Amino acid sequence: MTKKIFKSILAVSIAVLLICFASISYVLYGYFEGIIEDELKGEAAMIANEVEEDDGFLADMGHTDNRITLVAPDGTVIFDSYEDAANMENHGEREEIAEAAEDGEAFSVRYSDTLSTKTIYYAKLLDDGNVLRIAQEQSMAALLLKGVLGPFIAIVIVVVIICFAISRVISRKIVEPVNAMDLSDTEAEEPYPELAPLMEKIRSQSRHIDAQLNEMQRQQREFITITENMSEGILLIDKNMEILAYNTAVIKLQGDTRVEKTNTAFELNSS
């Protein structure tokens, strides 16, 4: 019983811990994704200012970690930091481009055929009608989350060990009052209210067994009384010819010879 309670408590503790871990990871992933969006928005604002002041800023900027794309009002790609703009298809129908052209800015997250990865996009409408778009792989959020997974997993392992120790103590504390119960004491209170129906059933069965034993003893005394007052000798022998029981009349019929009893199952002779 102790092992079963221990395993149940430990299993519930670990399950709750894993659910909390998954929930926190999900929340952190969304939080880091929000950080990426704010980063893209800030970077886009800075680049937009530079582009509006210097038309050649993008061409002279060189390689960047985030992908930068400049799209004309008709959807033609003017510049792209990762690909040759001349070989790229029209971007006018892209979700973030269309929304930015209408609302001034837009975010979107989708699978990019060009980058072959899931990407976060931020697009901003410039004063000249062009749309500046910055893209970052969404896996960056996973990388940020990975940075905290190490300490987090270490904490989980420590908590599991603590849960293991606490579960052992709690399971023993739960079982101790049950093991200390005296079933023969009908006035004793149950350590837990939930055990009351079970204890009442056990005590009822115990009373029933005691009543049956008392009845059997009464019937045995009556049988002994009857057989001891009979003049006929009664001798009970099993299949191995061993004497099980006899009455006084058997001894009288044998004269002075005493009959040896072996393996006596019940005694009819009261002497």
Short mmCIF file of C-alpha atoms in Angstrom, two decimals:
data_model
loop_
_atom_site.label_atom_id
_atom_site.label_comp_id
_atom_site.label_asym_id
_atom_site.label_seq_id
_atom_site.Cartn_x
_atom_site.Cartn_y
_atom_site.Cartn_z
CA MET A 1 0.00 0.00 0.00
CA THR A 2 2.85 2.36 0.86
CA LYS A 3 4.52 1.75 -2.51
CA LYS A 4 1.29 2.32 -4.39
CA ILE A 5 0.61 5.61 -2.61
CA PHE A 6 4.24 6.64 -3.12
CA LYS A 7 4.08 5.92 -6.85
CA SER A 8 0.76 7.77 -7.18
CA ILE A 9 2.03 10.88 -5.39
CA LEU A 10 5.28 10.86 -7.36
CA ALA A 11 3.48 10.36 -10.68
CA VAL A 12 1.08 13.23 -9.98
CA SER A 13 3.95 15.50 -8.89
CA ILE A 14 5.98 14.77 -12.02
CA ALA A 15 2.93 15.18 -14.26
CA VAL A 16 2.14 18.58 -12.73
CA LEU A 17 5.80 19.58 -13.05
CA LEU A 18 5.91 18.62 -16.74
CA ILE A 19 2.66 20.48 -17.43
CA CYS A 20 4.09 23.56 -15.73
CA PHE A 21 7.32 23.17 -17.69
CA ALA A 22 5.44 22.91 -20.99
CA SER A 23 3.21 25.89 -20.12
CA ILE A 24 6.15 28.07 -19.09
CA SER A 25 8.05 27.07 -22.25
CA TYR A 26 5.03 28.02 -24.35
CA VAL A 27 4.70 31.38 -22.60
CA LEU A 28 8.44 32.07 -22.91
CA TYR A 29 8.37 31.16 -26.59
CA GLY A 30 5.60 33.69 -27.16
CA TYR A 31 7.48 36.24 -25.06
CA PHE A 32 10.68 35.81 -27.07
CA GLU A 33 8.69 36.00 -30.28
CA GLY A 34 7.33 39.33 -29.05
CA ILE A 35 10.89 40.47 -28.40
CA ILE A 36 11.81 39.57 -31.98
CA GLU A 37 8.85 41.54 -33.31
CA ASP A 38 9.86 44.59 -31.27
CA GLU A 39 13.44 44.18 -32.51
CA LEU A 40 12.30 44.02 -36.13
CA LYS A 41 10.07 47.04 -35.65
CA GLY A 42 12.91 49.09 -34.15
CA GLU A 43 15.38 48.01 -36.82
CA ALA A 44 12.89 48.81 -39.57
CA ALA A 45 12.34 52.32 -38.19
CA MET A 46 16.09 52.98 -38.13
CA ILE A 47 16.68 51.61 -41.67
CA ALA A 48 13.65 53.51 -42.99
CA ASN A 49 15.15 56.78 -41.78
CA GLU A 50 18.47 55.96 -43.43
CA VAL A 51 16.83 54.90 -46.72
CA GLU A 52 14.72 58.05 -46.91
CA GLU A 53 17.87 60.18 -46.40
CA ASP A 54 20.19 58.12 -48.63
CA ASP A 55 18.91 56.07 -51.58
CA GLY A 56 22.13 54.09 -51.73
CA PHE A 57 22.11 53.10 -48.06
CA LEU A 58 20.81 49.56 -48.65
CA ALA A 59 23.31 48.82 -51.42
CA ASP A 60 26.21 49.95 -49.24
CA MET A 61 24.96 48.27 -46.06
CA GLY A 62 26.48 44.87 -46.79
CA HIS A 63 25.40 41.57 -45.19
CA THR A 64 22.92 41.66 -42.31
CA ASP A 65 21.66 38.98 -39.94
CA ASN A 66 18.05 39.82 -40.70
CA ARG A 67 16.79 39.74 -44.26
CA ILE A 68 15.94 43.19 -45.65
CA THR A 69 13.71 43.65 -48.69
CA LEU A 70 12.55 46.86 -50.37
CA VAL A 71 9.40 46.54 -52.50
CA ALA A 72 8.02 49.09 -54.92
CA PRO A 73 4.30 50.10 -54.86
CA ASP A 74 3.62 47.75 -57.80
CA GLY A 75 5.17 44.80 -55.94
CA THR A 76 8.47 44.76 -57.78
CA VAL A 77 11.41 43.88 -55.54
CA ILE A 78 13.89 46.75 -55.61
CA PHE A 79 16.41 45.31 -53.13
CA ASP A 80 16.95 42.12 -51.14
CA SER A 81 19.88 41.44 -48.84
CA TYR A 82 19.80 37.66 -49.42
CA GLU A 83 18.80 37.24 -53.06
CA ASP A 84 19.22 38.99 -56.40
CA ALA A 85 16.20 41.30 -56.62
CA ALA A 86 16.01 40.89 -60.40
CA ASN A 87 15.34 37.15 -60.05
CA MET A 88 12.62 37.49 -57.39
CA GLU A 89 8.92 37.29 -58.13
CA ASN A 90 6.46 40.09 -57.56
CA HIS A 91 5.77 40.60 -53.83
CA GLY A 92 2.70 42.76 -54.15
CA GLU A 93 0.39 39.94 -53.02
CA ARG A 94 2.44 39.03 -49.97
CA GLU A 95 0.35 39.42 -46.84
CA GLU A 96 2.63 41.78 -44.95
CA ILE A 97 3.37 43.90 -48.05
CA ALA A 98 -0.30 44.36 -48.92
CA GLU A 99 -1.29 45.17 -45.32
CA ALA A 100 1.62 47.59 -44.87
CA ALA A 101 0.70 49.40 -48.09
CA GLU A 102 -2.82 49.82 -46.74
CA ASP A 103 -2.28 50.28 -42.97
CA GLY A 104 1.28 51.60 -42.78
CA GLU A 105 2.79 48.52 -41.13
CA ALA A 106 2.11 44.81 -40.72
CA PHE A 107 3.40 41.61 -39.13
CA SER A 108 3.05 38.09 -40.49
CA VAL A 109 4.48 34.65 -39.76
CA ARG A 110 4.65 32.02 -42.50
CA TYR A 111 6.75 29.40 -44.21
CA SER A 112 9.09 31.10 -46.66
CA ASP A 113 9.80 29.30 -49.97
CA THR A 114 12.89 31.44 -50.43
CA LEU A 115 14.41 30.80 -46.99
CA SER A 116 12.88 27.32 -46.56
CA THR A 117 12.05 28.12 -42.97
CA LYS A 118 9.27 29.58 -40.85
CA THR A 119 9.87 33.31 -40.69
CA ILE A 120 8.57 36.42 -38.91
CA TYR A 121 8.02 39.37 -41.25
CA TYR A 122 7.59 43.05 -40.46
CA ALA A 123 6.77 45.50 -43.23
CA LYS A 124 6.70 49.30 -43.01
CA LEU A 125 5.38 51.79 -45.57
CA LEU A 126 7.89 54.50 -46.46
CA ASP A 127 7.08 58.07 -47.42
CA ASP A 128 7.90 57.43 -51.09
CA GLY A 129 5.33 54.57 -51.30
CA ASN A 130 7.89 51.78 -51.19
CA VAL A 131 7.54 49.10 -48.52
CA LEU A 132 10.50 48.10 -46.37
CA ARG A 133 10.33 44.55 -45.07
CA ILE A 134 12.56 42.88 -42.49
CA ALA A 135 12.45 39.11 -41.88
CA GLN A 136 13.90 36.92 -39.16
CA GLU A 137 13.70 33.17 -38.80
CA GLN A 138 11.26 32.15 -36.10
CA SER A 139 13.81 29.57 -34.98
CA MET A 140 15.58 32.50 -33.34
CA ALA A 141 12.89 32.39 -30.67
CA ALA A 142 13.70 28.73 -30.17
CA LEU A 143 17.39 29.60 -29.86
CA LEU A 144 16.61 32.21 -27.22
CA LEU A 145 14.46 29.68 -25.40
CA LYS A 146 17.27 27.12 -25.67
CA GLY A 147 19.46 29.49 -23.68
CA VAL A 148 17.25 29.08 -20.63
CA LEU A 149 16.49 25.37 -21.10
CA GLY A 150 19.74 24.24 -19.46
CA PRO A 151 19.10 25.89 -16.08
CA PHE A 152 15.42 25.04 -16.40
CA ILE A 153 16.11 21.32 -16.91
CA ALA A 154 18.52 21.37 -13.95
CA ILE A 155 15.76 22.89 -11.81
CA VAL A 156 13.32 20.22 -13.02
CA ILE A 157 15.74 17.43 -12.04
CA VAL A 158 16.23 18.93 -8.57
CA VAL A 159 12.47 19.32 -8.12
CA VAL A 160 11.89 15.69 -9.19
CA ILE A 161 14.40 14.51 -6.57
CA ILE A 162 12.67 16.64 -3.94
CA CYS A 163 9.29 15.25 -5.03
CA PHE A 164 10.70 11.72 -4.72
CA ALA A 165 11.83 12.34 -1.12
CA ILE A 166 8.63 14.13 -0.11
CA SER A 167 6.47 11.41 -1.70
CA ARG A 168 8.20 8.73 0.38
CA VAL A 169 7.65 10.68 3.60
CA ILE A 170 4.01 11.51 2.81
CA SER A 171 3.17 7.92 1.79
CA ARG A 172 4.59 6.60 5.06
CA LYS A 173 2.71 9.20 7.07
CA ILE A 174 -0.52 8.23 5.31
CA VAL A 175 -0.09 4.50 5.90
CA GLU A 176 1.17 4.63 9.50
CA PRO A 177 -2.25 5.39 11.09
CA VAL A 178 -3.83 2.60 9.01
CA ASN A 179 -1.23 0.06 10.14
CA ALA A 180 -1.71 1.14 13.76
CA MET A 181 -5.47 0.48 13.70
CA ASP A 182 -6.85 -2.10 16.16
CA LEU A 183 -9.60 -3.99 14.34
CA SER A 184 -10.70 -5.69 17.54
CA ASP A 185 -11.48 -2.34 19.17
CA THR A 186 -15.00 -1.56 18.05
CA GLU A 187 -14.91 1.84 19.75
CA ALA A 188 -11.74 3.07 18.05
CA GLU A 189 -12.12 5.91 15.57
CA GLU A 190 -10.88 5.56 12.02
CA PRO A 191 -7.81 7.67 11.17
CA TYR A 192 -9.51 8.80 7.97
CA PRO A 193 -13.27 9.31 7.47
CA GLU A 194 -12.99 7.58 4.07
CA LEU A 195 -12.16 4.30 5.87
CA ALA A 196 -15.35 4.31 7.96
CA PRO A 197 -17.45 2.18 5.51
CA LEU A 198 -14.63 -0.35 5.11
CA MET A 199 -14.00 -0.60 8.86
CA GLU A 200 -17.68 -1.03 9.57
CA LYS A 201 -17.83 -3.88 7.06
CA ILE A 202 -14.74 -5.55 8.57
CA ARG A 203 -16.15 -5.25 12.10
CA SER A 204 -19.52 -6.57 10.95
CA GLN A 205 -17.83 -9.61 9.39
CA SER A 206 -15.76 -10.08 12.54
CA ARG A 207 -18.92 -10.08 14.68
CA HIS A 208 -20.50 -12.58 12.29
CA ILE A 209 -17.47 -14.91 12.50
CA ASP A 210 -17.42 -14.66 16.31
CA ALA A 211 -21.11 -15.57 16.41
CA GLN A 212 -20.47 -18.59 14.16
CA LEU A 213 -17.57 -19.75 16.35
CA ASN A 214 -19.68 -19.42 19.49
CA GLU A 215 -22.44 -21.46 17.87
CA MET A 216 -19.98 -24.15 16.81
CA GLN A 217 -18.55 -24.33 20.35
CA ARG A 218 -22.06 -24.60 21.78
CA GLN A 219 -22.91 -27.42 19.39
CA GLN A 220 -19.64 -29.18 20.25
CA ARG A 221 -20.39 -28.98 23.98
CA GLU A 222 -23.85 -30.39 23.38
CA PHE A 223 -22.41 -33.22 21.30
CA ILE A 224 -19.81 -34.03 23.95
CA THR A 225 -22.46 -34.01 26.66
CA ILE A 226 -24.67 -36.39 24.69
CA THR A 227 -21.89 -38.81 23.75
CA GLU A 228 -20.40 -38.89 27.26
CA ASN A 229 -23.73 -40.01 28.65
CA MET A 230 -24.13 -42.84 26.16
CA SER A 231 -23.43 -46.44 27.17
CA GLU A 232 -22.35 -47.24 23.63
CA GLY A 233 -18.78 -46.56 22.75
CA ILE A 234 -18.03 -44.05 20.01
CA LEU A 235 -14.70 -44.20 18.26
CA LEU A 236 -13.84 -41.98 15.25
CA ILE A 237 -11.07 -43.26 12.98
CA ASP A 238 -9.76 -41.65 9.78
CA LYS A 239 -8.81 -43.42 6.55
CA ASN A 240 -5.29 -44.02 7.91
CA MET A 241 -6.76 -45.91 10.88
CA GLU A 242 -5.71 -43.19 13.26
CA ILE A 243 -8.01 -42.36 16.16
CA LEU A 244 -9.56 -38.93 15.95
CA ALA A 245 -11.85 -38.97 18.99
CA TYR A 246 -13.67 -41.29 21.42
CA ASN A 247 -15.94 -41.15 24.42
CA THR A 248 -15.57 -42.60 27.92
CA ALA A 249 -17.65 -45.66 27.05
CA VAL A 250 -14.88 -46.86 24.71
CA ILE A 251 -12.40 -46.90 27.62
CA LYS A 252 -14.84 -48.79 29.82
CA LEU A 253 -15.36 -51.36 27.09
CA GLN A 254 -11.56 -51.83 26.89
CA GLY A 255 -11.26 -52.53 30.57
CA ASP A 256 -8.04 -51.12 32.08
CA THR A 257 -6.49 -50.51 28.65
CA ARG A 258 -6.17 -46.86 27.73
CA VAL A 259 -6.79 -45.91 24.11
CA GLU A 260 -4.05 -43.68 22.70
CA LYS A 261 -5.32 -40.74 20.70
CA THR A 262 -3.28 -39.37 17.81
CA ASN A 263 -3.94 -36.40 15.52
CA THR A 264 -7.05 -35.51 17.54
CA ALA A 265 -9.17 -33.12 15.53
CA PHE A 266 -11.70 -32.58 18.33
CA GLU A 267 -12.08 -34.19 21.76
CA LEU A 268 -15.27 -35.87 22.84
CA ASN A 269 -13.83 -37.07 26.17
CA SER A 270 -14.15 -34.30 28.70
CA SER A 271 -11.82 -36.03 31.18
#
